Amino acid sequence: MNFKFDEFVKYVHEIYAADFSLEEVKEILFLEEDGYNKSVPDSPQKRLLLRRIILEGKKNEDTTFKYDRPLYSGVSMWVADNLKGKSTIFKAIGFALTGRDKFTPLVKTWLKYIALEFSIKDAVYSVVLNLTGAQLKAAVYSSAIDSLAGEEPLRSFKSKDGLADFMQELFFEEFDYYPIKRVQASQPSINLSDADLTWVSYYSSIYHQSKDYGNLDIGNQHAMVFQMLLGLEYTFSIHALEAKAKKAEREWSLKTEQEKNQSITVEDLQKMQNDLIATNEQILKLRTNTEKKAIEAIEERLHSFQQSRETTRKEKMDGEDRLYQMKTAFNSSQVEIKEKQDLIQHSTREINKLRKLIVEYQDYIDSGIFFNNLEVTECPHCDHEVDKDKRLLEKESKICMLCDHEMTAQVNDIEIWQLRIQEAKQEIERNRLLSETENQVLINIEQKVKINDKKFASLENEVLKLENVLENLDKSIKEAEGHRNQLRATIEGDYFSKFENLLEQKIKTENQIAVAEKQATLRLDNKLKRKAELLRTGHELMLKSRKKLGQATLFQLEEIMLNQLHSLGLSSYTRVVINPDNFIIHYHQGNVVNNFNDISEGEQLRAKLALYLSLIELDLEKGVGRHPRLIILDSPTKEEADIHFVEGLKKTLLHIEEKFGEQVQVMVGTANRELASIIKSAEKLDVSESGQFVF
């Protein structure tokens, strides 16, 4: 259902009608890109499924490696000692999906190639990263890895930022994500920033490292990401209005502070006004000087001359620039004319040469093509030269001059010469058309050159006139300066320095009085303040609307989370409550209410998994939300985990496999070999021996 923006504007206008017109309220509350309808709760019904990962590289001069593994729905696990490559696989996946490189410096020297195949609903994609050079070479394809041969990529990249931008566009479009506007609290400026909540922020709800398990925050913006994953209505408009309100509040605060710093007492104001009166009296006395008035007239005339000179100088420079450009264009035209003439002459020579060939070819045909391709010029018996008349007689009589046998024409030879004549005629026609085309171009260029020659001559004349004007102006300025200097020499004392100082003092005092009078009225501009209040009112109204519309969704999520906690072995929890204002989750255990940080370390990971599994289940069963249904757990047991935590995690992973199966993908990397027992499918388990690297 579309948001009724006009009704919203009318409602807010009724509150602020004394300060703003209806159109002003509409302009203040307007959000670009249909912002009030951007957030919808309906799920896009899509999931992100990783299908295959390939890593290639070289650990030292002799040891190369290639790790190629298919990936599956449900729970998959990598079991290996710490620092043996599990995290590298997950970081390679993150690099391919986000364009952000989280590798350690040592691993960066190893890896040379990464390929990741994944699907979103029915669409299959492959990301290929070539790390062999100093510059990243990356490409994204719309096909599986095995089908890349000869396939053109959707896009190629030479930087991480380019890849990151493309992957953000892809996932934002597929999952209906968008950047949320916000104002940095620490920013000294008042400019909006919408670059913080990106695809990388949303990816933090997928990839979880051991350092994250004691913290429920999603990235750096828990509440914002939570709202996006839930798909709550009006999320975009709420944050956009809040950002605009903060900007207006900041502007108001800066202006108020500035005016306070400039405040002046009534006594100071009176003193400045008295000083201004005294200064004006001194200026009036100085202006009664007769020589001064004459100098002022000369100064005005001199100023006029100088302005005219500056204007004329600029006109002359512009004219000279245009002359240079026209001269350059003329030279280019001459080169082009020479090229066209050469081309036409070449075509004419080719035509003449081809016409001669046609005559020769026809002569061969007319005289009959006999077995005389090898023309005899010397007698093979006595080495004497064969008379030319004998050769002509041979062609006419068709009787061989050597053996007196009659010669028979070769049909094939006639066809060959006829074909050559046809080819020569075609080449003549091609050269003729080329010559005609180039000749027309040549005519056009020459006409254009003639026109430009006239313009050049006219402009050159104008520049010459401007040069004469400049000479006359320089002469007039020199004469005026000389006259002024003579008059100045006749004035006694330091009149001019006094006059300049008095004018400077007068301007300074007038400015100070203007500020002081503004402060003395104690009337600050309240419209900016009211604008901030109006935006806050709009923001609060949108919050109330979302709170009402999203109440059912939050209640459903709370019920699903409680059931998930019980399924994960946390049966002591009796209720889950999500604060609709700040989205902090409260966990009830009887009469005791805990925040996430209050929960024991052994239960925090399961509580965190319960949140994400509940978001996925809300999407699957209620059609609400947009979590990608992919979870990566890197070292979930950590080294200090006790046996109760490990048993709880085993039950959690078994629960995920049994309840969600093919609907989600959970990837676990652990050094705890006891966890491997829960994986029943060999293809989903990768176990490395103690001390051995995964790849």
Short mmCIF file of C-alpha atoms in Angstrom, two decimals, residues 107-458:
data_model
loop_
_atom_site.label_atom_id
_atom_site.label_comp_id
_atom_site.label_asym_id
_atom_site.label_seq_id
_atom_site.Cartn_x
_atom_site.Cartn_y
_atom_site.Cartn_z
CA VAL A 107 48.27 -15.48 3.32
CA LYS A 108 48.31 -12.65 0.75
CA THR A 109 51.72 -13.88 -0.42
CA TRP A 110 50.30 -17.41 -0.87
CA LEU A 111 47.01 -16.93 -2.68
CA LYS A 112 47.09 -16.42 -6.45
CA TYR A 113 43.59 -17.39 -7.58
CA ILE A 114 40.10 -17.56 -6.03
CA ALA A 115 36.89 -18.72 -7.70
CA LEU A 116 33.51 -18.84 -5.97
CA GLU A 117 30.31 -20.18 -7.50
CA PHE A 118 27.00 -19.26 -5.89
CA SER A 119 23.34 -18.94 -6.73
CA ILE A 120 20.52 -16.57 -5.77
CA LYS A 121 17.24 -18.37 -6.35
CA ASP A 122 17.54 -19.64 -9.96
CA ALA A 123 20.40 -17.36 -11.03
CA VAL A 124 23.94 -18.81 -10.95
CA TYR A 125 27.02 -16.58 -10.62
CA SER A 126 30.78 -17.10 -10.47
CA VAL A 127 33.36 -14.65 -9.11
CA VAL A 128 36.96 -15.10 -10.28
CA LEU A 129 39.82 -13.25 -8.54
CA ASN A 130 43.31 -13.22 -10.08
CA LEU A 131 45.86 -12.14 -7.43
CA THR A 132 49.06 -12.86 -9.35
CA GLY A 133 49.89 -9.25 -10.20
CA ALA A 134 50.27 -6.07 -8.23
CA GLN A 135 46.77 -5.08 -9.33
CA LEU A 136 43.66 -7.15 -8.73
CA LYS A 137 42.02 -8.71 -11.79
CA ALA A 138 38.44 -9.77 -11.05
CA ALA A 139 35.41 -10.79 -13.08
CA VAL A 140 31.83 -11.80 -12.34
CA TYR A 141 30.08 -14.30 -14.64
CA SER A 142 26.44 -15.38 -14.94
CA SER A 143 27.29 -19.09 -15.18
CA ALA A 144 28.88 -21.95 -13.27
CA ILE A 145 32.66 -22.28 -12.94
CA ASP A 146 32.80 -25.26 -15.31
CA SER A 147 31.08 -23.19 -18.03
CA LEU A 148 33.44 -20.18 -17.98
CA ALA A 149 35.48 -21.20 -21.04
CA GLY A 150 34.63 -18.71 -23.79
CA GLU A 151 32.07 -16.98 -21.58
CA GLU A 152 32.01 -13.17 -21.50
CA PRO A 153 31.86 -11.78 -17.92
CA LEU A 154 29.02 -9.62 -16.69
CA ARG A 155 31.68 -7.17 -15.53
CA SER A 156 35.45 -7.03 -15.13
CA PHE A 157 37.37 -5.08 -12.47
CA LYS A 158 40.88 -3.86 -11.74
CA SER A 159 40.25 -2.72 -8.17
CA LYS A 160 38.63 -3.97 -4.98
CA ASP A 161 36.38 -0.91 -4.86
CA GLY A 162 34.98 -1.63 -8.31
CA LEU A 163 34.22 -5.23 -7.35
CA ALA A 164 32.71 -4.11 -4.01
CA ASP A 165 30.41 -1.62 -5.74
CA PHE A 166 29.18 -4.22 -8.24
CA MET A 167 28.55 -6.89 -5.58
CA GLN A 168 26.64 -4.33 -3.50
CA GLU A 169 24.46 -3.46 -6.50
CA LEU A 170 23.86 -7.17 -7.16
CA PHE A 171 22.84 -8.09 -3.62
CA PHE A 172 20.91 -4.87 -3.03
CA GLU A 173 18.86 -5.59 -6.15
CA GLU A 174 18.37 -9.29 -5.40
CA PHE A 175 17.42 -8.91 -1.72
CA ASP A 176 15.77 -5.45 -1.85
CA TYR A 177 18.49 -3.87 0.33
CA TYR A 178 19.33 -0.16 0.20
CA PRO A 179 21.75 2.26 1.93
CA ILE A 180 20.27 3.97 4.98
CA LYS A 181 21.00 7.67 5.44
CA ARG A 182 22.65 8.66 8.68
CA VAL A 183 24.69 11.53 10.18
CA GLN A 184 27.97 10.73 11.88
CA ALA A 185 27.73 11.82 15.51
CA SER A 186 31.43 12.75 15.52
CA GLN A 187 31.30 14.80 12.34
CA PRO A 188 32.11 18.49 12.83
CA SER A 189 30.34 19.26 9.54
CA ILE A 190 26.65 18.96 8.83
CA ASN A 191 26.83 16.96 5.62
CA LEU A 192 24.81 13.78 5.26
CA SER A 193 26.57 10.46 4.84
CA ASP A 194 24.82 7.37 3.49
CA ALA A 195 27.94 5.32 2.86
CA ASP A 196 28.15 3.51 6.19
CA LEU A 197 25.36 0.95 5.85
CA THR A 198 26.55 -1.05 2.86
CA TRP A 199 26.43 -4.67 1.70
CA VAL A 200 29.48 -5.26 3.91
CA SER A 201 27.33 -4.25 6.92
CA TYR A 202 24.64 -6.74 5.94
CA TYR A 203 27.29 -9.44 5.29
CA SER A 204 28.23 -9.17 8.98
CA SER A 205 24.94 -10.99 9.68
CA ILE A 206 26.36 -13.94 7.68
CA TYR A 207 30.01 -14.25 8.74
CA HIS A 208 30.75 -14.64 12.47
CA GLN A 209 34.22 -15.01 13.99
CA SER A 210 35.07 -16.15 17.49
CA LYS A 211 35.67 -12.55 18.60
CA ASP A 212 32.04 -11.74 17.68
CA TYR A 213 30.27 -14.44 19.68
CA GLY A 214 30.08 -12.42 22.88
CA ASN A 215 28.46 -9.48 21.09
CA LEU A 216 25.02 -9.44 19.49
CA ASP A 217 25.64 -6.24 17.53
CA ILE A 218 25.49 -6.69 13.78
CA GLY A 219 28.46 -4.80 12.42
CA ASN A 220 28.55 -1.24 13.78
CA GLN A 221 24.86 -0.51 13.25
CA HIS A 222 22.93 -3.25 15.02
CA ALA A 223 19.53 -1.52 15.01
CA MET A 224 19.74 -0.43 11.35
CA VAL A 225 20.78 -3.85 10.04
CA PHE A 226 18.16 -5.51 12.25
CA GLN A 227 15.44 -3.28 10.75
CA MET A 228 16.62 -4.04 7.22
CA LEU A 229 16.75 -7.81 7.78
CA LEU A 230 13.23 -7.64 9.23
CA GLY A 231 12.06 -5.49 6.34
CA LEU A 232 10.11 -3.20 8.65
CA GLU A 233 8.03 -0.57 6.88
CA TYR A 234 9.18 3.08 6.75
CA THR A 235 12.75 2.15 7.76
CA PHE A 236 14.27 4.25 4.97
CA SER A 237 12.03 7.28 5.59
CA ILE A 238 12.58 7.17 9.37
CA HIS A 239 16.37 7.33 9.06
CA ALA A 240 16.28 9.83 6.19
CA LEU A 241 14.05 12.20 8.21
CA GLU A 242 16.25 11.76 11.28
CA ALA A 243 19.34 12.62 9.21
CA LYS A 244 17.66 15.75 7.84
CA ALA A 245 16.56 16.73 11.36
CA LYS A 246 20.08 16.30 12.73
CA LYS A 247 21.44 18.45 9.93
CA ALA A 248 18.92 21.22 10.65
CA GLU A 249 19.63 20.98 14.39
CA ARG A 250 23.35 21.22 13.72
CA GLU A 251 22.86 24.30 11.52
CA TRP A 252 20.72 25.92 14.22
CA SER A 253 23.28 25.10 16.91
CA LEU A 254 26.17 26.54 14.91
CA LYS A 255 24.25 29.70 14.06
CA THR A 256 23.16 30.26 17.66
CA GLU A 257 26.68 29.70 18.94
CA GLN A 258 28.08 32.11 16.36
CA GLU A 259 25.60 34.82 17.29
CA LYS A 260 26.36 34.37 20.98
CA ASN A 261 30.08 34.77 20.33
CA GLN A 262 29.42 38.00 18.43
CA SER A 263 27.14 39.58 21.06
CA ILE A 264 27.94 43.18 22.09
CA THR A 265 26.72 45.24 25.08
CA VAL A 266 24.49 48.35 24.75
CA GLU A 267 27.34 50.52 26.07
CA ASP A 268 29.70 49.20 23.37
CA LEU A 269 27.06 49.87 20.72
CA GLN A 270 26.63 53.51 21.86
CA LYS A 271 30.39 54.07 21.85
CA MET A 272 30.70 52.74 18.29
CA GLN A 273 27.88 55.00 17.09
CA ASN A 274 29.65 58.05 18.64
CA ASP A 275 32.91 57.01 16.99
CA LEU A 276 31.17 56.78 13.62
CA ILE A 277 29.77 60.34 13.99
CA ALA A 278 33.24 61.70 14.76
CA THR A 279 34.77 59.85 11.80
CA ASN A 280 32.14 61.21 9.39
CA GLU A 281 32.83 64.78 10.62
CA GLN A 282 36.55 64.40 9.90
CA ILE A 283 35.82 62.99 6.44
CA LEU A 284 33.50 65.93 5.71
CA LYS A 285 36.24 68.42 6.63
CA LEU A 286 38.76 66.73 4.38
CA ARG A 287 36.33 66.70 1.46
CA THR A 288 36.06 70.53 1.45
CA ASN A 289 39.60 70.73 0.08
CA THR A 290 39.47 72.15 -3.49
CA GLU A 291 42.49 70.25 -4.79
CA LYS A 292 41.03 67.05 -3.32
CA LYS A 293 37.84 67.43 -5.39
CA ALA A 294 39.90 67.90 -8.54
CA ILE A 295 41.94 64.81 -7.67
CA GLU A 296 38.78 62.83 -7.01
CA ALA A 297 37.52 63.73 -10.50
CA ILE A 298 40.82 62.64 -12.01
CA GLU A 299 40.73 59.41 -9.96
CA GLU A 300 37.25 58.65 -11.28
CA ARG A 301 38.34 59.28 -14.87
CA LEU A 302 41.52 57.25 -14.30
CA HIS A 303 39.47 54.39 -12.87
CA SER A 304 37.22 54.49 -15.94
CA PHE A 305 40.27 54.38 -18.26
CA GLN A 306 41.71 51.41 -16.32
CA GLN A 307 38.46 49.50 -16.49
CA SER A 308 38.20 50.16 -20.23
CA ARG A 309 41.80 49.03 -20.69
CA GLU A 310 41.17 45.79 -18.80
CA THR A 311 38.03 45.08 -20.82
CA THR A 312 39.81 45.88 -24.11
CA ARG A 313 42.83 43.79 -23.11
CA LYS A 314 40.61 40.77 -22.46
CA GLU A 315 38.83 41.30 -25.79
CA LYS A 316 42.21 41.48 -27.56
CA MET A 317 43.44 38.31 -25.84
CA ASP A 318 40.23 36.52 -26.75
CA GLY A 319 40.61 37.67 -30.36
CA GLU A 320 44.24 36.49 -30.46
CA ASP A 321 43.20 33.12 -29.05
CA ARG A 322 40.52 32.81 -31.72
CA LEU A 323 43.06 33.79 -34.43
CA TYR A 324 45.42 31.12 -33.18
CA GLN A 325 42.63 28.52 -33.21
CA MET A 326 41.62 29.57 -36.75
CA LYS A 327 45.25 29.42 -37.88
CA THR A 328 45.58 25.95 -36.40
CA ALA A 329 42.34 24.89 -38.10
CA PHE A 330 43.64 26.35 -41.41
CA ASN A 331 46.86 24.32 -41.14
CA SER A 332 44.88 21.19 -40.37
CA SER A 333 42.65 21.87 -43.39
CA GLN A 334 45.70 22.28 -45.64
CA VAL A 335 47.02 18.93 -44.47
CA GLU A 336 43.62 17.36 -45.06
CA ILE A 337 43.38 18.96 -48.55
CA LYS A 338 46.81 17.56 -49.45
CA GLU A 339 45.75 14.10 -48.21
CA LYS A 340 42.54 14.21 -50.28
CA GLN A 341 44.40 15.42 -53.39
CA ASP A 342 46.97 12.63 -53.01
CA LEU A 343 44.21 10.09 -52.60
CA ILE A 344 42.34 11.35 -55.70
CA GLN A 345 45.58 11.32 -57.74
CA HIS A 346 46.31 7.82 -56.54
CA SER A 347 42.82 6.66 -57.56
CA THR A 348 43.25 8.29 -61.00
CA ARG A 349 46.59 6.54 -61.51
CA GLU A 350 45.05 3.24 -60.47
CA ILE A 351 42.16 3.73 -62.92
CA ASN A 352 44.57 4.48 -65.81
CA LYS A 353 46.72 1.49 -64.93
CA LEU A 354 43.68 -0.79 -64.76
CA ARG A 355 42.37 0.50 -68.10
CA LYS A 356 45.68 -0.38 -69.74
CA LEU A 357 45.50 -3.85 -68.20
CA ILE A 358 41.98 -4.31 -69.60
CA VAL A 359 43.26 -3.43 -73.09
CA GLU A 360 46.08 -5.95 -72.71
CA TYR A 361 43.71 -8.63 -71.37
CA GLN A 362 41.28 -8.00 -74.24
CA ASP A 363 44.14 -8.18 -76.71
CA TYR A 364 44.98 -11.63 -75.39
CA ILE A 365 41.37 -12.71 -75.78
CA ASP A 366 40.94 -11.14 -79.27
CA SER A 367 44.09 -12.71 -80.60
CA GLY A 368 43.19 -16.07 -79.07
CA ILE A 369 44.83 -17.61 -76.08
CA PHE A 370 46.92 -20.45 -77.41
CA PHE A 371 49.55 -22.49 -75.81
CA ASN A 372 51.91 -19.56 -75.89
CA ASN A 373 52.06 -18.43 -72.31
CA LEU A 374 55.83 -18.78 -72.59
CA GLU A 375 56.67 -16.37 -75.42
CA VAL A 376 59.81 -17.42 -77.32
CA THR A 377 62.23 -14.58 -77.90
CA GLU A 378 65.35 -16.66 -78.77
CA CYS A 379 65.66 -19.82 -80.84
CA PRO A 380 66.43 -22.74 -78.52
CA HIS A 381 68.46 -24.38 -81.28
CA CYS A 382 70.81 -21.63 -82.45
CA ASP A 383 70.35 -18.99 -79.74
CA HIS A 384 69.49 -16.33 -82.34
CA GLU A 385 66.80 -13.75 -81.51
CA VAL A 386 63.40 -14.56 -82.98
CA ASP A 387 62.22 -11.88 -85.32
CA LYS A 388 59.32 -9.78 -84.00
CA ASP A 389 57.40 -10.17 -87.27
CA LYS A 390 57.53 -13.94 -86.85
CA ARG A 391 55.95 -13.65 -83.46
CA LEU A 392 53.16 -11.43 -84.80
CA LEU A 393 52.65 -13.83 -87.72
CA GLU A 394 52.33 -16.70 -85.29
CA LYS A 395 49.49 -14.90 -83.45
CA GLU A 396 47.68 -14.12 -86.73
CA SER A 397 48.09 -17.53 -88.39
CA LYS A 398 47.79 -19.66 -85.25
CA ILE A 399 50.75 -21.70 -86.67
CA CYS A 400 53.71 -22.40 -84.36
CA MET A 401 56.84 -20.63 -85.62
CA LEU A 402 59.06 -23.54 -84.48
CA CYS A 403 57.27 -26.72 -85.54
CA ASP A 404 54.61 -25.41 -88.00
CA HIS A 405 51.81 -27.15 -86.12
CA GLU A 406 48.42 -25.46 -85.75
CA MET A 407 47.75 -24.12 -82.21
CA THR A 408 44.41 -24.62 -80.45
CA ALA A 409 42.91 -21.95 -78.14
CA GLN A 410 42.61 -22.85 -74.47
CA VAL A 411 39.07 -22.10 -73.20
CA ASN A 412 40.13 -22.01 -69.59
CA ASP A 413 42.73 -19.35 -70.36
CA ILE A 414 40.06 -17.18 -72.04
CA GLU A 415 37.85 -17.43 -68.95
CA ILE A 416 40.73 -16.46 -66.72
CA TRP A 417 41.46 -13.33 -68.74
CA GLN A 418 37.75 -12.45 -68.86
CA LEU A 419 37.59 -12.82 -65.06
CA ARG A 420 40.61 -10.54 -64.74
CA ILE A 421 38.92 -7.95 -66.97
CA GLN A 422 35.81 -8.10 -64.75
CA GLU A 423 37.88 -7.70 -61.60
CA ALA A 424 39.76 -4.77 -63.14
CA LYS A 425 36.48 -3.07 -64.07
CA GLN A 426 35.18 -3.53 -60.52
CA GLU A 427 38.39 -2.05 -59.16
CA ILE A 428 38.05 0.88 -61.60
CA GLU A 429 34.50 1.50 -60.36
CA ARG A 430 35.62 1.34 -56.73
CA ASN A 431 38.40 3.84 -57.39
CA ARG A 432 36.03 6.06 -59.37
CA LEU A 433 33.50 6.16 -56.51
CA LEU A 434 36.30 6.77 -54.02
CA SER A 435 37.65 9.57 -56.18
CA GLU A 436 34.21 11.19 -56.51
CA THR A 437 33.58 10.94 -52.75
CA GLU A 438 36.97 12.35 -51.82
CA ASN A 439 36.64 15.08 -54.45
CA GLN A 440 33.32 16.20 -52.91
CA VAL A 441 34.93 16.21 -49.46
CA LEU A 442 37.82 18.20 -50.93
CA ILE A 443 35.39 20.78 -52.40
CA ASN A 444 33.65 21.13 -49.04
CA ILE A 445 36.94 21.61 -47.21
CA GLU A 446 38.14 24.22 -49.70
CA GLN A 447 34.85 26.12 -49.42
CA LYS A 448 35.12 26.03 -45.65
CA VAL A 449 38.71 27.31 -45.88
CA LYS A 450 37.58 30.23 -48.06
CA ILE A 451 34.90 31.18 -45.55
CA ASN A 452 37.35 30.92 -42.66
CA ASP A 453 39.86 33.05 -44.58
CA LYS A 454 37.32 35.85 -44.73
CA LYS A 455 36.53 35.48 -41.03
CA PHE A 456 40.24 35.38 -40.21
CA ALA A 457 40.88 38.61 -42.10
CA SER A 458 37.94 40.32 -40.40
#
